[in-house]
Short mmCIF file of N, CA and C in Angstrom, two decimals:
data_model
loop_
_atom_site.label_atom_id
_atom_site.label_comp_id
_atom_site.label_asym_id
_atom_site.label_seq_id
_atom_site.Cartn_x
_atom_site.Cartn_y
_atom_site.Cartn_z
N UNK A 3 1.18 -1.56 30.15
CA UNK A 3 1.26 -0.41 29.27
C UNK A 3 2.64 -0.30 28.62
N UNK A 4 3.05 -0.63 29.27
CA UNK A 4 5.20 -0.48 28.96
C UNK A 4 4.92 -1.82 27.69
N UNK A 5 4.69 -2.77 27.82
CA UNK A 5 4.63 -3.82 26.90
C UNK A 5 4.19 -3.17 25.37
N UNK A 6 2.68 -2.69 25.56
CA UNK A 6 2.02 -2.42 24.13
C UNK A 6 2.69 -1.07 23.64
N UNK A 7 3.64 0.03 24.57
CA UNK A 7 4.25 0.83 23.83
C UNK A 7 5.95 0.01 23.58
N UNK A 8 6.37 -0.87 23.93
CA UNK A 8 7.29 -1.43 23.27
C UNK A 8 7.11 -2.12 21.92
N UNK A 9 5.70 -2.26 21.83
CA UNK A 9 5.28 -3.34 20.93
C UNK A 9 5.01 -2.29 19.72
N UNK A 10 4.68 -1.42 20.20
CA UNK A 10 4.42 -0.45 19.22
C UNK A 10 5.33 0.57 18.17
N UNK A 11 6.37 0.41 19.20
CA UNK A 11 7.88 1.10 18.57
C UNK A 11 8.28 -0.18 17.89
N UNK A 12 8.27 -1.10 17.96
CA UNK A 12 8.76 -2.16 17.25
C UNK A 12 8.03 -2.19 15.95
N UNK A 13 6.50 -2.30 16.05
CA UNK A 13 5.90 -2.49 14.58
C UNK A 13 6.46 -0.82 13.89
N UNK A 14 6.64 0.27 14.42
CA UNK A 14 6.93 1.39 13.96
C UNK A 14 8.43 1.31 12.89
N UNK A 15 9.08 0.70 13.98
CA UNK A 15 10.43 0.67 13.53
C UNK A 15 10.20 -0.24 12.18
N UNK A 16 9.65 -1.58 12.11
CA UNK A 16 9.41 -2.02 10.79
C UNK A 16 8.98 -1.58 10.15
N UNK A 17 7.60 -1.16 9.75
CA UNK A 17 7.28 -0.06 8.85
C UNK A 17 8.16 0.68 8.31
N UNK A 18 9.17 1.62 9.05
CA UNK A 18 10.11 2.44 8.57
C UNK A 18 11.02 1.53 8.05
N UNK A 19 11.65 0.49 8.02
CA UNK A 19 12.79 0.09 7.82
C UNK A 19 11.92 -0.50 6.11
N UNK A 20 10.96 -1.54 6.05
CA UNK A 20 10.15 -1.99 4.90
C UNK A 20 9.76 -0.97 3.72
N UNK A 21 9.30 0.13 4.82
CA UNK A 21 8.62 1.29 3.25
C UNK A 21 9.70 2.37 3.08
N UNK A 22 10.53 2.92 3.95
CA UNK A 22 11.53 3.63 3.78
C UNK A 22 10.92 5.69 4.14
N UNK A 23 9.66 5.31 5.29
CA UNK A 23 9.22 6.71 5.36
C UNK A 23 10.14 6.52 6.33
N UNK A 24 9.70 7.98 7.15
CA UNK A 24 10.49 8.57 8.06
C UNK A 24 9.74 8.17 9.54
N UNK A 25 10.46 7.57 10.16
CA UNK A 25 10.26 7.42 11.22
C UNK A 25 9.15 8.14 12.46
N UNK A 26 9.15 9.20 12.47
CA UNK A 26 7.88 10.40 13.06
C UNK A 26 6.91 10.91 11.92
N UNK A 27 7.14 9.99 10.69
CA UNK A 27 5.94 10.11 9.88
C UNK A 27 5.30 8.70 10.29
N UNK A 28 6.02 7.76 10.73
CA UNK A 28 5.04 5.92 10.75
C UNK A 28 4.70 6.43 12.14
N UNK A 29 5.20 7.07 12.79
CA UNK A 29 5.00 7.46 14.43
C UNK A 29 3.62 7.91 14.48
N UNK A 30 3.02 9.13 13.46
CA UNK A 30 1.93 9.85 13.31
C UNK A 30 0.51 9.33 12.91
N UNK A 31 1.47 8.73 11.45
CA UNK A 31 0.47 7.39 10.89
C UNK A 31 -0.61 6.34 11.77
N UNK A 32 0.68 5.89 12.64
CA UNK A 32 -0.27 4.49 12.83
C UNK A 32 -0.50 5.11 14.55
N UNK A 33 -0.81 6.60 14.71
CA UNK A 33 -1.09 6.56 15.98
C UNK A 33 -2.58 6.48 15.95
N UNK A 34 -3.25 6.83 14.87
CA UNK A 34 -4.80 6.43 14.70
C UNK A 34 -5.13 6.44 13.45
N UNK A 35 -6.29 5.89 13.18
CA UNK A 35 -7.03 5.11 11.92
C UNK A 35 -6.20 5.80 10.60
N UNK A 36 -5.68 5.37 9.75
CA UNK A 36 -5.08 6.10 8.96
C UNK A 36 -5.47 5.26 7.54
N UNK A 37 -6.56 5.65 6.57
CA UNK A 37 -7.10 5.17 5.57
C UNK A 37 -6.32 5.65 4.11
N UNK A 38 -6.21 4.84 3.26
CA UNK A 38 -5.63 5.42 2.40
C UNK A 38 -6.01 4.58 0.84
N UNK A 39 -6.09 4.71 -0.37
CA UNK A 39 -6.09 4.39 -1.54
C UNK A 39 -5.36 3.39 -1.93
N UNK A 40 -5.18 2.07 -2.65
CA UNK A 40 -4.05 1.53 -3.46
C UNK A 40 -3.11 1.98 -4.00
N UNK A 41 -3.43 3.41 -4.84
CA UNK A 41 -2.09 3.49 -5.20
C UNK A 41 -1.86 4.99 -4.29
N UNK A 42 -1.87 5.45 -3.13
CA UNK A 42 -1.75 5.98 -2.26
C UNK A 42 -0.84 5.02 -1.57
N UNK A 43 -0.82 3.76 -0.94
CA UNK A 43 -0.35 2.17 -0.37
C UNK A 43 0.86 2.05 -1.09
N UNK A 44 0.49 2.15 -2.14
CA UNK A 44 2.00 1.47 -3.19
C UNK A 44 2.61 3.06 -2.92
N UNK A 45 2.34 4.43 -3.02
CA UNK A 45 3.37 5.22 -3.06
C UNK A 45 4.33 5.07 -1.14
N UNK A 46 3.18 4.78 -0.61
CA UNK A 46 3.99 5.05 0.91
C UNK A 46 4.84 3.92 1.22
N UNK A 47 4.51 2.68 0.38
CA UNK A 47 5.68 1.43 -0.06
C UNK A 47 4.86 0.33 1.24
N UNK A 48 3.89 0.45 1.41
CA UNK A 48 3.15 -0.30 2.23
C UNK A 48 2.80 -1.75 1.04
N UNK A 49 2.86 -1.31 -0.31
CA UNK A 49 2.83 -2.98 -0.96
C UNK A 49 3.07 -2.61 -2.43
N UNK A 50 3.94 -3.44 -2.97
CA UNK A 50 4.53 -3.56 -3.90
C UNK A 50 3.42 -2.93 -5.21
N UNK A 51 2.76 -3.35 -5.41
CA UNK A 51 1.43 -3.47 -6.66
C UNK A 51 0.55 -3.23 -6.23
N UNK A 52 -0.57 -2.67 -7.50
CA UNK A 52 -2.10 -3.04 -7.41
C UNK A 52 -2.70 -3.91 -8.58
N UNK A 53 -3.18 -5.00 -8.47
CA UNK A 53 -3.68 -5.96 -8.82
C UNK A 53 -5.20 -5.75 -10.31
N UNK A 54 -5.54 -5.08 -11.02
CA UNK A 54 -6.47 -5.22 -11.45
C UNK A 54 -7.18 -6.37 -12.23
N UNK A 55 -8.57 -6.15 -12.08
CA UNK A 55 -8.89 -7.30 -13.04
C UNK A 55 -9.25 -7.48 -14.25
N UNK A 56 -9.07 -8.29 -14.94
CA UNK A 56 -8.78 -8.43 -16.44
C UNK A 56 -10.29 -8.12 -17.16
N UNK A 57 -10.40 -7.42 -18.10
CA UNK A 57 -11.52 -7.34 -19.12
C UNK A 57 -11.48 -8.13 -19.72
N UNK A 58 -12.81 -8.42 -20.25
CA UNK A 58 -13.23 -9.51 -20.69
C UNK A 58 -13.27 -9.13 -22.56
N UNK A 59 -12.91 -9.96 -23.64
CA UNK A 59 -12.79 -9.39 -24.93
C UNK A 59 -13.34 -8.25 -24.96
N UNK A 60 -12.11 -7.49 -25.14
CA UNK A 60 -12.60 -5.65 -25.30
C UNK A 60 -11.87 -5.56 -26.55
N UNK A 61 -12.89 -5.39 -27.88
CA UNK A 61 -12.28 -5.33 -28.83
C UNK A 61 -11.77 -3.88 -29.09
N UNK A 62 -10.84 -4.10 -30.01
CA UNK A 62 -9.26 -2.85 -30.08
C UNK A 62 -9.83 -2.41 -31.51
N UNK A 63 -9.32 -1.24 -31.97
CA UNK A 63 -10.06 -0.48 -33.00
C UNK A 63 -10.14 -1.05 -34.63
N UNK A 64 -8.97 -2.15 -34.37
CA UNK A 64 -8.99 -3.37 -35.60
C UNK A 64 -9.97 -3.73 -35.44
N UNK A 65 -10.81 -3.92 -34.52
CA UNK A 65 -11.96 -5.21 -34.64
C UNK A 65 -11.47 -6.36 -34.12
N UNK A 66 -10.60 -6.72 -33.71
CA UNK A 66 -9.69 -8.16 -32.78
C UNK A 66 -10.20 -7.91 -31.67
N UNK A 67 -10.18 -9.03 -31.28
CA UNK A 67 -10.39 -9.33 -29.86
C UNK A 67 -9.11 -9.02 -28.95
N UNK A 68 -9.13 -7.83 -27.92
CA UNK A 68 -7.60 -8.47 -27.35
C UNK A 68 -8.43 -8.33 -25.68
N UNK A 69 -7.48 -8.81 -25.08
CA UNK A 69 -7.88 -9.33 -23.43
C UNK A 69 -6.66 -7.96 -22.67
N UNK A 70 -7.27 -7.33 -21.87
CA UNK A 70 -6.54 -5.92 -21.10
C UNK A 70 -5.44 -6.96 -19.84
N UNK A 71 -4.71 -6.75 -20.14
CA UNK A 71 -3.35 -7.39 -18.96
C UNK A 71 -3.43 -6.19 -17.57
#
């Protein structure tokens, strides 16, 4: 038991040091299931970006073809 709560202050302590919350907020967090959104993730600094995927020729009000980045 002493092991998996050492192990546990350790992943805690990273979290805090990587995303920059507060320490008895990653404490609270990851004491059970804690679900959250992409850009919910990116605000708590759990990951840099969210990734979308590209549309396929979505023409623009010219009538051109442009491709959504």
């Amino acid at each position: 038991a002493k092991e998996i709560m050492r192990l546990r202050d350790k992943i805690n302590e990273l979290i805090n040091i990587h995303t920059g919350q507060e320490i008895d907020k990653v404490k609270k967090d990851t004491d059970r299931d804690y679900f959250m959104s992409s850009e919910e993730a990116k605000d708590y600094g759990v990951i840099d970006g969210v990734i979308y995927p590209k549309q396929k020729n979505k023409k623009n009000k010219e009538g051109s073809n442009d491709q959504a980045v």
